[in-house]
């Protein structure tokens, strides 16, 4: 009886499927994420987008490449890449778009977030 339950829970994914209403990825950002995943040998990996406390305005984004979604994550496929967001961060990033700017100044990943009430002058943190 125990082994039957163990097999059942092992075959059921611990994450949910979302859509681009949660977070959308621009083609430029998707290309950059794909190349970073390939460099790390994680061709089937995911980009984790999280919101954590910190920064000038109180909240900031944290991004990380991982092998797979974790339990309770929301998985979104956008522009050919997989993005995972934890339920708490989803409250803050809903409707956002992730972009990438290839520039010497102010380059890198940028999040266009309609939920951000204010952003700091450096553009690295926000409040909601």
PDB file of C-alpha atoms in Angstrom:
ATOM      1  CA  UNK A   1       0.000   0.000   0.000  1.00  0.00           C
ATOM      2  CA  UNK A   2       2.770   2.446   0.847  1.00  0.00           C
ATOM      3  CA  UNK A   3       4.668   1.772  -2.388  1.00  0.00           C
ATOM      4  CA  UNK A   4       1.533   2.405  -4.464  1.00  0.00           C
ATOM      5  CA  UNK A   5       1.145   5.867  -2.900  1.00  0.00           C
ATOM      6  CA  UNK A   6       4.834   6.576  -3.335  1.00  0.00           C
ATOM      7  CA  UNK A   7       4.632   5.718  -7.045  1.00  0.00           C
ATOM      8  CA  UNK A   8       1.542   7.859  -7.487  1.00  0.00           C
ATOM      9  CA  UNK A   9       3.136  10.921  -5.870  1.00  0.00           C
ATOM     10  CA  UNK A  10       6.363  10.443  -7.830  1.00  0.00           C
ATOM     11  CA  UNK A  11       4.520  10.522 -11.165  1.00  0.00           C
ATOM     12  CA  UNK A  12       2.473  13.633 -10.306  1.00  0.00           C
ATOM     13  CA  UNK A  13       4.333  16.892 -10.946  1.00  0.00           C
ATOM     14  CA  UNK A  14       4.485  19.259  -7.977  1.00  0.00           C
ATOM     15  CA  UNK A  15       4.123  22.363 -10.139  1.00  0.00           C
ATOM     16  CA  UNK A  16       1.296  24.070 -12.033  1.00  0.00           C
ATOM     17  CA  UNK A  17       1.153  25.267 -15.628  1.00  0.00           C
ATOM     18  CA  UNK A  18       0.566  28.983 -16.184  1.00  0.00           C
ATOM     19  CA  UNK A  19       0.490  31.197 -19.252  1.00  0.00           C
ATOM     20  CA  UNK A  20       1.920  34.476 -20.506  1.00  0.00           C
ATOM     21  CA  UNK A  21      -0.567  36.466 -18.444  1.00  0.00           C
ATOM     22  CA  UNK A  22       1.795  35.740 -15.534  1.00  0.00           C
ATOM     23  CA  UNK A  23       5.058  36.632 -17.263  1.00  0.00           C
ATOM     24  CA  UNK A  24       6.026  37.091 -20.889  1.00  0.00           C
ATOM     25  CA  UNK A  25       9.528  36.846 -22.348  1.00  0.00           C
ATOM     26  CA  UNK A  26      10.675  39.009 -25.267  1.00  0.00           C
ATOM     27  CA  UNK A  27      12.428  37.284 -28.187  1.00  0.00           C
ATOM     28  CA  UNK A  28      15.698  39.042 -27.242  1.00  0.00           C
ATOM     29  CA  UNK A  29      15.513  37.802 -23.648  1.00  0.00           C
ATOM     30  CA  UNK A  30      14.569  34.297 -24.807  1.00  0.00           C
ATOM     31  CA  UNK A  31      17.624  34.153 -27.061  1.00  0.00           C
ATOM     32  CA  UNK A  32      19.902  35.221 -24.189  1.00  0.00           C
ATOM     33  CA  UNK A  33      18.357  32.752 -21.717  1.00  0.00           C
ATOM     34  CA  UNK A  34      18.667  29.929 -24.269  1.00  0.00           C
ATOM     35  CA  UNK A  35      22.354  30.685 -24.811  1.00  0.00           C
ATOM     36  CA  UNK A  36      22.995  30.841 -21.038  1.00  0.00           C
ATOM     37  CA  UNK A  37      21.207  27.513 -20.494  1.00  0.00           C
ATOM     38  CA  UNK A  38      23.239  25.937 -23.315  1.00  0.00           C
ATOM     39  CA  UNK A  39      26.523  27.252 -21.852  1.00  0.00           C
ATOM     40  CA  UNK A  40      25.624  25.640 -18.523  1.00  0.00           C
ATOM     41  CA  UNK A  41      24.696  22.343 -20.186  1.00  0.00           C
ATOM     42  CA  UNK A  42      21.032  22.754 -19.214  1.00  0.00           C
ATOM     43  CA  UNK A  43      19.344  22.740 -22.617  1.00  0.00           C
ATOM     44  CA  UNK A  44      16.056  21.663 -20.977  1.00  0.00           C
ATOM     45  CA  UNK A  45      16.479  23.944 -17.968  1.00  0.00           C
ATOM     46  CA  UNK A  46      14.267  26.742 -16.684  1.00  0.00           C
ATOM     47  CA  UNK A  47      14.681  30.392 -15.738  1.00  0.00           C
ATOM     48  CA  UNK A  48      13.506  31.135 -12.198  1.00  0.00           C
ATOM     49  CA  UNK A  49      12.160  34.649 -11.655  1.00  0.00           C
ATOM     50  CA  UNK A  50      11.566  35.562  -8.014  1.00  0.00           C
ATOM     51  CA  UNK A  51      10.806  38.682  -6.018  1.00  0.00           C
ATOM     52  CA  UNK A  52      12.756  39.066  -2.775  1.00  0.00           C
ATOM     53  CA  UNK A  53      13.021  41.767  -0.136  1.00  0.00           C
ATOM     54  CA  UNK A  54      15.822  44.278  -0.577  1.00  0.00           C
ATOM     55  CA  UNK A  55      17.040  47.110  -2.732  1.00  0.00           C
ATOM     56  CA  UNK A  56      16.349  50.823  -2.408  1.00  0.00           C
ATOM     57  CA  UNK A  57      12.569  50.492  -2.842  1.00  0.00           C
ATOM     58  CA  UNK A  58      11.967  47.357  -0.766  1.00  0.00           C
ATOM     59  CA  UNK A  59      11.642  44.593  -3.389  1.00  0.00           C
ATOM     60  CA  UNK A  60      13.983  43.315  -6.070  1.00  0.00           C
ATOM     61  CA  UNK A  61      14.070  40.640  -8.739  1.00  0.00           C
ATOM     62  CA  UNK A  62      16.205  37.541  -8.468  1.00  0.00           C
ATOM     63  CA  UNK A  63      16.832  35.381 -11.535  1.00  0.00           C
ATOM     64  CA  UNK A  64      18.505  32.003 -11.642  1.00  0.00           C
ATOM     65  CA  UNK A  65      18.910  29.115 -14.073  1.00  0.00           C
ATOM     66  CA  UNK A  66      17.778  25.736 -12.782  1.00  0.00           C
ATOM     67  CA  UNK A  67      17.330  22.200 -14.061  1.00  0.00           C
ATOM     68  CA  UNK A  68      13.579  21.902 -13.396  1.00  0.00           C
ATOM     69  CA  UNK A  69      10.614  23.477 -11.600  1.00  0.00           C
ATOM     70  CA  UNK A  70      10.369  22.992  -7.837  1.00  0.00           C
ATOM     71  CA  UNK A  71       7.299  21.926  -5.912  1.00  0.00           C
ATOM     72  CA  UNK A  72       4.468  24.515  -5.992  1.00  0.00           C
ATOM     73  CA  UNK A  73       6.100  26.526  -8.836  1.00  0.00           C
ATOM     74  CA  UNK A  74       4.106  27.946 -11.720  1.00  0.00           C
ATOM     75  CA  UNK A  75       5.649  27.046 -15.094  1.00  0.00           C
ATOM     76  CA  UNK A  76       5.154  29.374 -18.066  1.00  0.00           C
ATOM     77  CA  UNK A  77       6.458  28.721 -21.555  1.00  0.00           C
ATOM     78  CA  UNK A  78       7.075  31.948 -23.437  1.00  0.00           C
ATOM     79  CA  UNK A  79       9.087  32.601 -26.604  1.00  0.00           C
ATOM     80  CA  UNK A  80      10.334  29.017 -26.496  1.00  0.00           C
ATOM     81  CA  UNK A  81      11.810  29.069 -22.995  1.00  0.00           C
ATOM     82  CA  UNK A  82      10.443  27.840 -19.676  1.00  0.00           C
ATOM     83  CA  UNK A  83      10.083  30.314 -16.817  1.00  0.00           C
ATOM     84  CA  UNK A  84       9.183  29.292 -13.270  1.00  0.00           C
ATOM     85  CA  UNK A  85       7.754  31.566 -10.602  1.00  0.00           C
ATOM     86  CA  UNK A  86       6.945  30.648  -7.001  1.00  0.00           C
ATOM     87  CA  UNK A  87       3.387  31.450  -5.795  1.00  0.00           C
ATOM     88  CA  UNK A  88       4.480  34.356  -3.566  1.00  0.00           C
ATOM     89  CA  UNK A  89       6.475  36.044  -6.355  1.00  0.00           C
ATOM     90  CA  UNK A  90       3.578  35.494  -8.776  1.00  0.00           C
ATOM     91  CA  UNK A  91       1.578  38.073  -6.816  1.00  0.00           C
ATOM     92  CA  UNK A  92       4.159  40.714  -7.753  1.00  0.00           C
ATOM     93  CA  UNK A  93       5.108  39.734 -11.331  1.00  0.00           C
ATOM     94  CA  UNK A  94       1.680  39.056 -12.869  1.00  0.00           C
ATOM     95  CA  UNK A  95       1.483  40.858 -16.209  1.00  0.00           C
ATOM     96  CA  UNK A  96       5.230  41.524 -16.407  1.00  0.00           C
ATOM     97  CA  UNK A  97       7.485  41.246 -19.436  1.00  0.00           C
ATOM     98  CA  UNK A  98      11.119  40.176 -19.261  1.00  0.00           C
ATOM     99  CA  UNK A  99      13.382  41.837 -21.795  1.00  0.00           C
ATOM    100  CA  UNK A 100      17.130  41.902 -22.430  1.00  0.00           C
ATOM    101  CA  UNK A 101      19.134  44.932 -23.497  1.00  0.00           C
ATOM    102  CA  UNK A 102      22.556  44.283 -24.992  1.00  0.00           C
ATOM    103  CA  UNK A 103      24.230  47.579 -24.089  1.00  0.00           C
ATOM    104  CA  UNK A 104      27.340  48.747 -22.252  1.00  0.00           C
ATOM    105  CA  UNK A 105      25.335  50.998 -19.948  1.00  0.00           C
ATOM    106  CA  UNK A 106      22.064  49.910 -18.393  1.00  0.00           C
ATOM    107  CA  UNK A 107      22.238  46.585 -20.262  1.00  0.00           C
ATOM    108  CA  UNK A 108      21.063  43.220 -18.995  1.00  0.00           C
ATOM    109  CA  UNK A 109      17.707  41.722 -18.118  1.00  0.00           C
ATOM    110  CA  UNK A 110      14.904  44.211 -17.483  1.00  0.00           C
ATOM    111  CA  UNK A 111      11.464  43.531 -16.048  1.00  0.00           C
ATOM    112  CA  UNK A 112       8.595  45.720 -17.224  1.00  0.00           C
ATOM    113  CA  UNK A 113       6.193  45.330 -14.327  1.00  0.00           C
ATOM    114  CA  UNK A 114       2.737  46.991 -14.353  1.00  0.00           C
ATOM    115  CA  UNK A 115       2.403  46.255 -10.607  1.00  0.00           C
ATOM    116  CA  UNK A 116       5.399  48.371  -9.582  1.00  0.00           C
ATOM    117  CA  UNK A 117       4.093  51.472  -7.808  1.00  0.00           C
ATOM    118  CA  UNK A 118       7.548  53.053  -7.647  1.00  0.00           C
ATOM    119  CA  UNK A 119      11.021  52.136  -8.826  1.00  0.00           C
ATOM    120  CA  UNK A 120      14.360  53.393  -7.578  1.00  0.00           C
ATOM    121  CA  UNK A 121      16.650  55.523  -9.710  1.00  0.00           C
ATOM    122  CA  UNK A 122      19.015  52.611 -10.375  1.00  0.00           C
ATOM    123  CA  UNK A 123      16.113  50.533 -11.757  1.00  0.00           C
ATOM    124  CA  UNK A 124      17.075  47.466  -9.743  1.00  0.00           C
ATOM    125  CA  UNK A 125      14.279  47.534  -7.156  1.00  0.00           C
ATOM    126  CA  UNK A 126      10.618  48.484  -6.847  1.00  0.00           C
ATOM    127  CA  UNK A 127       7.696  48.735  -4.458  1.00  0.00           C
ATOM    128  CA  UNK A 128       4.217  47.412  -5.041  1.00  0.00           C
TER     129      UNK A 128
END
